[in-house]
């Protein structure tokens, strides 16, 4: 402080405090605190948002001799009360209290108070297995031991990001490492950090060092590893660190130092560390490394004898950072903080409950827990604390809480309950009760009622036999009303690992949590080009709620001729022409595969959104669509795609654009073939009933001869939660007419010759050897025909499984067509023109190119 008075100590948004300013501010507050009766070790609770004031307050309490007790505003009141009571807090510093205290305080000189390194610096509360949180009491010596460790002097900790909640011990590193080494605390904005905000904060303030909890680190590594490119040292840990994530960050950020940091709150945040330099390929773990300076680590057996290298034992920590103990809990302290038989006389060690082994080379490897304590997103949880509350709830006889990882990287708490005789525990009520008493992250995502808890042969809970929960099986619910809602539903389902999500399903009720939310936000940005702030998701956690907020998604526009599926991106747009039914929503699945630089527009049939005459030929449609497209992209080269009838229309469109002097750089056709050359016995135009059967996607035989009404179809679609379920009877009727019209036009359509290449995707299921195939296109394509077999049915061509096959090829060809990069996808030339004399298999009545009532 005195060494570098003009250096910047704290940056928070636009606020900057030099060391001198911070010194003076904190002195004033310290004086006020002393006047309010703060003495050595007086606990002072802090309930402030991340801000420069928070830093000032923590420093002031320290200067006044008090011990800070950080609280989290997201804790329920009852937990805050419990902590205040346990710690016997007399003063809570909130924003208002802070202002009131410092008002009129002009003396900015240092306060003179007894100052002993053995005094308490802070008390941090962590989950306690017996149902009560326990306060870890940490002294000044402990903090100084950590902050003055030489690890921080490699040059990576000049500007350190402060983003962890103050109530958790990583804030010790984020606050004291920069302040005690003359660096700068860069205070992250108070709102929840998503990747965008994190990236922005790192970049704006030139952060050089930061801590990311293992889960967040993995998210960054998977979603945006380059985000860390400007950082010199990133520390991660708090939970098992993924070697793959470390490898990705190392690869994406040359020169960065990635360090695995390990330690419990009881040993002042970090006790061992491991800078990862050479991570063997396919490494199963990242070592937790060697003890930090001033710390010692022992791996002992149950008689406190060191176990040999390579064998697993329990990890004990000794040295400067070992905390004083648990505040006001002498018994608990004596259990975990014991005499250190290997240290200097009188020294103590902390029994971590962690299993570890010494690997060759003197590094430690983490090997799990001796008890049931779990880590969830870096937060420490004693299931016992949750079980105690559940077991005391009405209707519950027994409760067990475990953390399950049914999907890799997605750990969730699950509660198992045995009802008391006559009791019927209700998930919602129990969750409500827990939410009133515990922090949100300690509320299980699912509650499973069992007749009895499964037991092992020796009568212990058999954790392996506990069934996986079914997350809030949604059953009925409203389906998507627009393509964007459809895509959001898909992205919700993907993030949550579910089959299906309805538009009113709450993300968090279905097991969503902040890391999954961050992942969802980045997927939404990638696919839809929309900024979904985490805050928005917390405020409106349903697809319906989000689509209202995510600008202009009016269900009424969803049937317009031009439907922007993604209007952001500075690259060349892709235009996707509707299949026979005229609706193009199903192309939204393509957004997952096409780089975010390409805007994507769907072209839909005339007459869908409002009454209009239907076109009389594909050429007429092509001329109309060319006009529409040129309003968006006035000049070529164009990128066109079409499925089924849309493939034929896209071809016509490419010819139309050519006639207008414009080039089409990509013409992609999904399973469509010109049918004019095929001779029909009967007109291949489907009947109304065929079309309705096709809309419903059922086997015609199942329905027998029964007539279908529009009302019935609407009802079935609704019941199924189909993407088309928002349609009214009238709209279904319109679609049927459009389909029949397109089927007629397809028969009459004689393609012109398009002078470019064709990228063709053929469905392979339900096909027969003599069905129309790639060769039917030969006469109408001047360039190359590149043809790919897709394992799917014609009418499933735009479903996720098919698009997963189509997407990579399409993306590569798009990149080539626009000169982005070069794709390396294999291609198959269809060089020998030939004609088929048979029609495609009649699998899809919705496709005018596939008549239904024909037999080959
Ligand atoms: P911190 O916030 O420093 O992780 P906690 O007291 O919340 O401290 O949790 C400590 C526990 O977290 C450890 O006992 C261990 O089980 C786990 N842990 C911490 N760091 C690591 C790490 N790098 N690798 C594996 N587990 C870790």
mmCIF file with all atom_site columns, N, CA, C and O and ligand atoms in Angstrom, residues 169-170 236-241 260-266 269 288 352 354 366 369 373 375 378 380, ligand 1:
data_model
loop_
_atom_site.group_PDB
_atom_site.id
_atom_site.type_symbol
_atom_site.label_atom_id
_atom_site.label_alt_id
_atom_site.label_comp_id
_atom_site.label_asym_id
_atom_site.label_entity_id
_atom_site.label_seq_id
_atom_site.pdbx_PDB_ins_code
_atom_site.Cartn_x
_atom_site.Cartn_y
_atom_site.Cartn_z
_atom_site.occupancy
_atom_site.B_iso_or_equiv
_atom_site.pdbx_formal_charge
_atom_site.auth_seq_id
_atom_site.auth_comp_id
_atom_site.auth_asym_id
_atom_site.auth_atom_id
_atom_site.pdbx_PDB_model_num
ATOM   1   N N   . UNK A 1 169 ? -14.355 -19.585 -0.588  1.00 0.00 ? 169 UNK A N   1
ATOM   2   C CA  . UNK A 1 169 ? -12.990 -19.240 -0.217  1.00 0.00 ? 169 UNK A CA  1
ATOM   3   C C   . UNK A 1 169 ? -12.086 -18.841 -1.361  1.00 0.00 ? 169 UNK A C   1
ATOM   4   O O   . UNK A 1 169 ? -11.026 -18.301 -1.131  1.00 0.00 ? 169 UNK A O   1
ATOM   5   N N   . UNK A 1 170 ? -12.506 -19.037 -2.606  1.00 0.00 ? 170 UNK A N   1
ATOM   6   C CA  . UNK A 1 170 ? -11.646 -18.578 -3.678  1.00 0.00 ? 170 UNK A CA  1
ATOM   7   C C   . UNK A 1 170 ? -11.508 -17.069 -3.671  1.00 0.00 ? 170 UNK A C   1
ATOM   8   O O   . UNK A 1 170 ? -10.569 -16.506 -4.229  1.00 0.00 ? 170 UNK A O   1
ATOM   9   N N   . UNK A 1 236 ? -7.244  -23.479 -11.907 1.00 0.00 ? 236 UNK A N   1
ATOM   10  C CA  . UNK A 1 236 ? -8.537  -24.144 -11.860 1.00 0.00 ? 236 UNK A CA  1
ATOM   11  C C   . UNK A 1 236 ? -8.473  -25.231 -10.799 1.00 0.00 ? 236 UNK A C   1
ATOM   12  O O   . UNK A 1 236 ? -7.392  -25.610 -10.352 1.00 0.00 ? 236 UNK A O   1
ATOM   13  N N   . UNK A 1 237 ? -9.639  -25.734 -10.394 1.00 0.00 ? 237 UNK A N   1
ATOM   14  C CA  . UNK A 1 237 ? -9.691  -26.754 -9.351  1.00 0.00 ? 237 UNK A CA  1
ATOM   15  C C   . UNK A 1 237 ? -10.969 -26.596 -8.560  1.00 0.00 ? 237 UNK A C   1
ATOM   16  O O   . UNK A 1 237 ? -11.969 -26.148 -9.089  1.00 0.00 ? 237 UNK A O   1
ATOM   17  N N   . UNK A 1 238 ? -10.908 -26.951 -7.302  1.00 0.00 ? 238 UNK A N   1
ATOM   18  C CA  . UNK A 1 238 ? -12.120 -26.919 -6.487  1.00 0.00 ? 238 UNK A CA  1
ATOM   19  C C   . UNK A 1 238 ? -12.915 -28.186 -6.683  1.00 0.00 ? 238 UNK A C   1
ATOM   20  O O   . UNK A 1 238 ? -13.835 -28.493 -5.940  1.00 0.00 ? 238 UNK A O   1
ATOM   21  N N   . UNK A 1 239 ? -12.570 -28.920 -7.716  1.00 0.00 ? 239 UNK A N   1
ATOM   22  C CA  . UNK A 1 239 ? -13.216 -30.191 -8.034  1.00 0.00 ? 239 UNK A CA  1
ATOM   23  C C   . UNK A 1 239 ? -12.300 -30.840 -9.066  1.00 0.00 ? 239 UNK A C   1
ATOM   24  O O   . UNK A 1 239 ? -11.370 -30.191 -9.563  1.00 0.00 ? 239 UNK A O   1
ATOM   25  N N   . UNK A 1 240 ? -12.585 -32.085 -9.383  1.00 0.00 ? 240 UNK A N   1
ATOM   26  C CA  . UNK A 1 240 ? -11.705 -32.800 -10.304 1.00 0.00 ? 240 UNK A CA  1
ATOM   27  C C   . UNK A 1 240 ? -11.621 -32.064 -11.649 1.00 0.00 ? 240 UNK A C   1
ATOM   28  O O   . UNK A 1 240 ? -12.643 -31.712 -12.236 1.00 0.00 ? 240 UNK A O   1
ATOM   29  N N   . UNK A 1 241 ? -10.411 -31.818 -12.097 1.00 0.00 ? 241 UNK A N   1
ATOM   30  C CA  . UNK A 1 241 ? -10.194 -31.049 -13.320 1.00 0.00 ? 241 UNK A CA  1
ATOM   31  C C   . UNK A 1 241 ? -10.102 -32.001 -14.512 1.00 0.00 ? 241 UNK A C   1
ATOM   32  O O   . UNK A 1 241 ? -9.446  -33.044 -14.433 1.00 0.00 ? 241 UNK A O   1
ATOM   33  N N   . UNK A 1 260 ? -3.458  -26.526 -11.829 1.00 0.00 ? 260 UNK A N   1
ATOM   34  C CA  . UNK A 1 260 ? -4.490  -27.182 -11.035 1.00 0.00 ? 260 UNK A CA  1
ATOM   35  C C   . UNK A 1 260 ? -4.214  -26.838 -9.573  1.00 0.00 ? 260 UNK A C   1
ATOM   36  O O   . UNK A 1 260 ? -3.143  -27.130 -9.051  1.00 0.00 ? 260 UNK A O   1
ATOM   37  N N   . UNK A 1 261 ? -5.180  -26.191 -8.941  1.00 0.00 ? 261 UNK A N   1
ATOM   38  C CA  . UNK A 1 261 ? -5.009  -25.810 -7.537  1.00 0.00 ? 261 UNK A CA  1
ATOM   39  C C   . UNK A 1 261 ? -5.946  -26.642 -6.682  1.00 0.00 ? 261 UNK A C   1
ATOM   40  O O   . UNK A 1 261 ? -7.110  -26.828 -7.022  1.00 0.00 ? 261 UNK A O   1
ATOM   41  N N   . UNK A 1 262 ? -5.427  -27.154 -5.591  1.00 0.00 ? 262 UNK A N   1
ATOM   42  C CA  . UNK A 1 262 ? -6.242  -27.990 -4.722  1.00 0.00 ? 262 UNK A CA  1
ATOM   43  C C   . UNK A 1 262 ? -6.183  -27.451 -3.300  1.00 0.00 ? 262 UNK A C   1
ATOM   44  O O   . UNK A 1 262 ? -5.107  -27.026 -2.834  1.00 0.00 ? 262 UNK A O   1
ATOM   45  N N   . UNK A 1 263 ? -7.305  -27.509 -2.635  1.00 0.00 ? 263 UNK A N   1
ATOM   46  C CA  . UNK A 1 263 ? -7.267  -27.187 -1.215  1.00 0.00 ? 263 UNK A CA  1
ATOM   47  C C   . UNK A 1 263 ? -8.646  -27.008 -0.650  1.00 0.00 ? 263 UNK A C   1
ATOM   48  O O   . UNK A 1 263 ? -9.558  -26.634 -1.367  1.00 0.00 ? 263 UNK A O   1
ATOM   49  N N   . UNK A 1 264 ? -8.826  -27.298 0.623   1.00 0.00 ? 264 UNK A N   1
ATOM   50  C CA  . UNK A 1 264 ? -10.093 -27.043 1.275   1.00 0.00 ? 264 UNK A CA  1
ATOM   51  C C   . UNK A 1 264 ? -10.078 -25.680 1.985   1.00 0.00 ? 264 UNK A C   1
ATOM   52  O O   . UNK A 1 264 ? -9.001  -25.128 2.244   1.00 0.00 ? 264 UNK A O   1
ATOM   53  N N   . UNK A 1 265 ? -11.241 -25.190 2.282   1.00 0.00 ? 265 UNK A N   1
ATOM   54  C CA  . UNK A 1 265 ? -11.361 -23.928 3.010   1.00 0.00 ? 265 UNK A CA  1
ATOM   55  C C   . UNK A 1 265 ? -10.531 -23.982 4.302   1.00 0.00 ? 265 UNK A C   1
ATOM   56  O O   . UNK A 1 265 ? -9.937  -22.994 4.706   1.00 0.00 ? 265 UNK A O   1
ATOM   57  N N   . UNK A 1 266 ? -10.498 -25.162 4.921   1.00 0.00 ? 266 UNK A N   1
ATOM   58  C CA  . UNK A 1 266 ? -9.803  -25.331 6.201   1.00 0.00 ? 266 UNK A CA  1
ATOM   59  C C   . UNK A 1 266 ? -8.293  -25.158 6.086   1.00 0.00 ? 266 UNK A C   1
ATOM   60  O O   . UNK A 1 266 ? -7.599  -25.027 7.092   1.00 0.00 ? 266 UNK A O   1
ATOM   61  N N   . UNK A 1 269 ? -7.911  -22.145 1.309   1.00 0.00 ? 269 UNK A N   1
ATOM   62  C CA  . UNK A 1 269 ? -8.134  -22.122 -0.140  1.00 0.00 ? 269 UNK A CA  1
ATOM   63  C C   . UNK A 1 269 ? -7.248  -23.048 -0.959  1.00 0.00 ? 269 UNK A C   1
ATOM   64  O O   . UNK A 1 269 ? -7.730  -23.902 -1.642  1.00 0.00 ? 269 UNK A O   1
ATOM   65  N N   . UNK A 1 288 ? -2.793  -33.014 -8.681  1.00 0.00 ? 288 UNK A N   1
ATOM   66  C CA  . UNK A 1 288 ? -2.997  -31.800 -7.897  1.00 0.00 ? 288 UNK A CA  1
ATOM   67  C C   . UNK A 1 288 ? -1.653  -31.250 -7.418  1.00 0.00 ? 288 UNK A C   1
ATOM   68  O O   . UNK A 1 288 ? -1.591  -30.199 -6.790  1.00 0.00 ? 288 UNK A O   1
ATOM   69  N N   . UNK A 1 352 ? -8.311  -34.006 5.656   1.00 0.00 ? 352 UNK A N   1
ATOM   70  C CA  . UNK A 1 352 ? -9.162  -33.450 4.586   1.00 0.00 ? 352 UNK A CA  1
ATOM   71  C C   . UNK A 1 352 ? -10.376 -34.300 4.251   1.00 0.00 ? 352 UNK A C   1
ATOM   72  O O   . UNK A 1 352 ? -11.356 -33.783 3.726   1.00 0.00 ? 352 UNK A O   1
ATOM   73  N N   . UNK A 1 354 ? -10.107 -36.267 1.927   1.00 0.00 ? 354 UNK A N   1
ATOM   74  C CA  . UNK A 1 354 ? -9.811  -36.575 0.528   1.00 0.00 ? 354 UNK A CA  1
ATOM   75  C C   . UNK A 1 354 ? -8.847  -37.749 0.462   1.00 0.00 ? 354 UNK A C   1
ATOM   76  O O   . UNK A 1 354 ? -7.983  -37.911 1.322   1.00 0.00 ? 354 UNK A O   1
ATOM   77  N N   . UNK A 1 366 ? -5.302  -36.781 -6.876  1.00 0.00 ? 366 UNK A N   1
ATOM   78  C CA  . UNK A 1 366 ? -6.543  -36.823 -6.117  1.00 0.00 ? 366 UNK A CA  1
ATOM   79  C C   . UNK A 1 366 ? -7.268  -38.125 -6.444  1.00 0.00 ? 366 UNK A C   1
ATOM   80  O O   . UNK A 1 366 ? -7.307  -38.546 -7.588  1.00 0.00 ? 366 UNK A O   1
ATOM   81  N N   . UNK A 1 369 ? -13.135 -39.214 -2.277  1.00 0.00 ? 369 UNK A N   1
ATOM   82  C CA  . UNK A 1 369 ? -13.416 -38.830 -0.896  1.00 0.00 ? 369 UNK A CA  1
ATOM   83  C C   . UNK A 1 369 ? -13.507 -40.067 -0.017  1.00 0.00 ? 369 UNK A C   1
ATOM   84  O O   . UNK A 1 369 ? -13.856 -41.153 -0.478  1.00 0.00 ? 369 UNK A O   1
ATOM   85  N N   . UNK A 1 373 ? -19.153 -36.336 1.073   1.00 0.00 ? 373 UNK A N   1
ATOM   86  C CA  . UNK A 1 373 ? -19.149 -34.929 0.667   1.00 0.00 ? 373 UNK A CA  1
ATOM   87  C C   . UNK A 1 373 ? -19.048 -34.845 -0.863  1.00 0.00 ? 373 UNK A C   1
ATOM   88  O O   . UNK A 1 373 ? -18.316 -35.601 -1.478  1.00 0.00 ? 373 UNK A O   1
ATOM   89  N N   . UNK A 1 375 ? -18.908 -32.206 -4.502  1.00 0.00 ? 375 UNK A N   1
ATOM   90  C CA  . UNK A 1 375 ? -18.674 -30.882 -5.057  1.00 0.00 ? 375 UNK A CA  1
ATOM   91  C C   . UNK A 1 375 ? -19.610 -30.716 -6.234  1.00 0.00 ? 375 UNK A C   1
ATOM   92  O O   . UNK A 1 375 ? -19.699 -31.584 -7.093  1.00 0.00 ? 375 UNK A O   1
ATOM   93  N N   . UNK A 1 378 ? -18.108 -26.602 -8.047  1.00 0.00 ? 378 UNK A N   1
ATOM   94  C CA  . UNK A 1 378 ? -17.099 -26.012 -7.175  1.00 0.00 ? 378 UNK A CA  1
ATOM   95  C C   . UNK A 1 378 ? -17.595 -25.756 -5.762  1.00 0.00 ? 378 UNK A C   1
ATOM   96  O O   . UNK A 1 378 ? -16.831 -25.369 -4.896  1.00 0.00 ? 378 UNK A O   1
ATOM   97  N N   . UNK A 1 380 ? -19.124 -26.860 -2.141  1.00 0.00 ? 380 UNK A N   1
ATOM   98  C CA  . UNK A 1 380 ? -18.995 -28.041 -1.318  1.00 0.00 ? 380 UNK A CA  1
ATOM   99  C C   . UNK A 1 380 ? -20.318 -28.338 -0.640  1.00 0.00 ? 380 UNK A C   1
ATOM   100 O O   . UNK A 1 380 ? -20.930 -27.459 -0.038  1.00 0.00 ? 380 UNK A O   1
HETATM 101 P P1  . LIG B 2 .   ? -12.249 -24.959 -2.499  1.00 0.00 ? 1   LIG B P1  1
HETATM 102 O O1  . LIG B 2 .   ? -13.266 -23.923 -2.706  1.00 0.00 ? 1   LIG B O1  1
HETATM 103 O O2  . LIG B 2 .   ? -10.871 -24.431 -2.367  1.00 0.00 ? 1   LIG B O2  1
HETATM 104 O O3  . LIG B 2 .   ? -12.353 -26.097 -3.394  1.00 0.00 ? 1   LIG B O3  1
HETATM 105 P P2  . LIG B 2 .   ? -13.767 -26.270 -0.434  1.00 0.00 ? 1   LIG B P2  1
HETATM 106 O O4  . LIG B 2 .   ? -13.520 -26.253 1.017   1.00 0.00 ? 1   LIG B O4  1
HETATM 107 O O5  . LIG B 2 .   ? -15.026 -25.715 -0.945  1.00 0.00 ? 1   LIG B O5  1
HETATM 108 O O6  . LIG B 2 .   ? -12.517 -25.512 -1.022  1.00 0.00 ? 1   LIG B O6  1
HETATM 109 O O7  . LIG B 2 .   ? -13.648 -27.742 -1.000  1.00 0.00 ? 1   LIG B O7  1
HETATM 110 C C1  . LIG B 2 .   ? -12.510 -28.502 -0.783  1.00 0.00 ? 1   LIG B C1  1
HETATM 111 C C2  . LIG B 2 .   ? -12.666 -29.856 -1.437  1.00 0.00 ? 1   LIG B C2  1
HETATM 112 O O8  . LIG B 2 .   ? -12.817 -29.728 -2.830  1.00 0.00 ? 1   LIG B O8  1
HETATM 113 C C3  . LIG B 2 .   ? -11.431 -30.676 -1.289  1.00 0.00 ? 1   LIG B C3  1
HETATM 114 O O9  . LIG B 2 .   ? -11.411 -31.311 -0.036  1.00 0.00 ? 1   LIG B O9  1
HETATM 115 C C4  . LIG B 2 .   ? -11.551 -31.666 -2.444  1.00 0.00 ? 1   LIG B C4  1
HETATM 116 O O10 . LIG B 2 .   ? -12.451 -32.687 -2.126  1.00 0.00 ? 1   LIG B O10 1
HETATM 117 C C5  . LIG B 2 .   ? -12.160 -30.799 -3.513  1.00 0.00 ? 1   LIG B C5  1
HETATM 118 N N1  . LIG B 2 .   ? -11.127 -30.205 -4.376  1.00 0.00 ? 1   LIG B N1  1
HETATM 119 C C6  . LIG B 2 .   ? -10.596 -28.978 -4.273  1.00 0.00 ? 1   LIG B C6  1
HETATM 120 N N2  . LIG B 2 .   ? -9.703  -28.762 -5.243  1.00 0.00 ? 1   LIG B N2  1
HETATM 121 C C7  . LIG B 2 .   ? -9.635  -29.872 -5.993  1.00 0.00 ? 1   LIG B C7  1
HETATM 122 C C8  . LIG B 2 .   ? -8.877  -30.277 -7.143  1.00 0.00 ? 1   LIG B C8  1
HETATM 123 N N3  . LIG B 2 .   ? -8.017  -29.448 -7.735  1.00 0.00 ? 1   LIG B N3  1
HETATM 124 N N4  . LIG B 2 .   ? -9.068  -31.527 -7.619  1.00 0.00 ? 1   LIG B N4  1
HETATM 125 C C9  . LIG B 2 .   ? -9.966  -32.359 -7.038  1.00 0.00 ? 1   LIG B C9  1
HETATM 126 N N5  . LIG B 2 .   ? -10.710 -32.026 -5.960  1.00 0.00 ? 1   LIG B N5  1
HETATM 127 C C10 . LIG B 2 .   ? -10.552 -30.804 -5.429  1.00 0.00 ? 1   LIG B C10 1
#
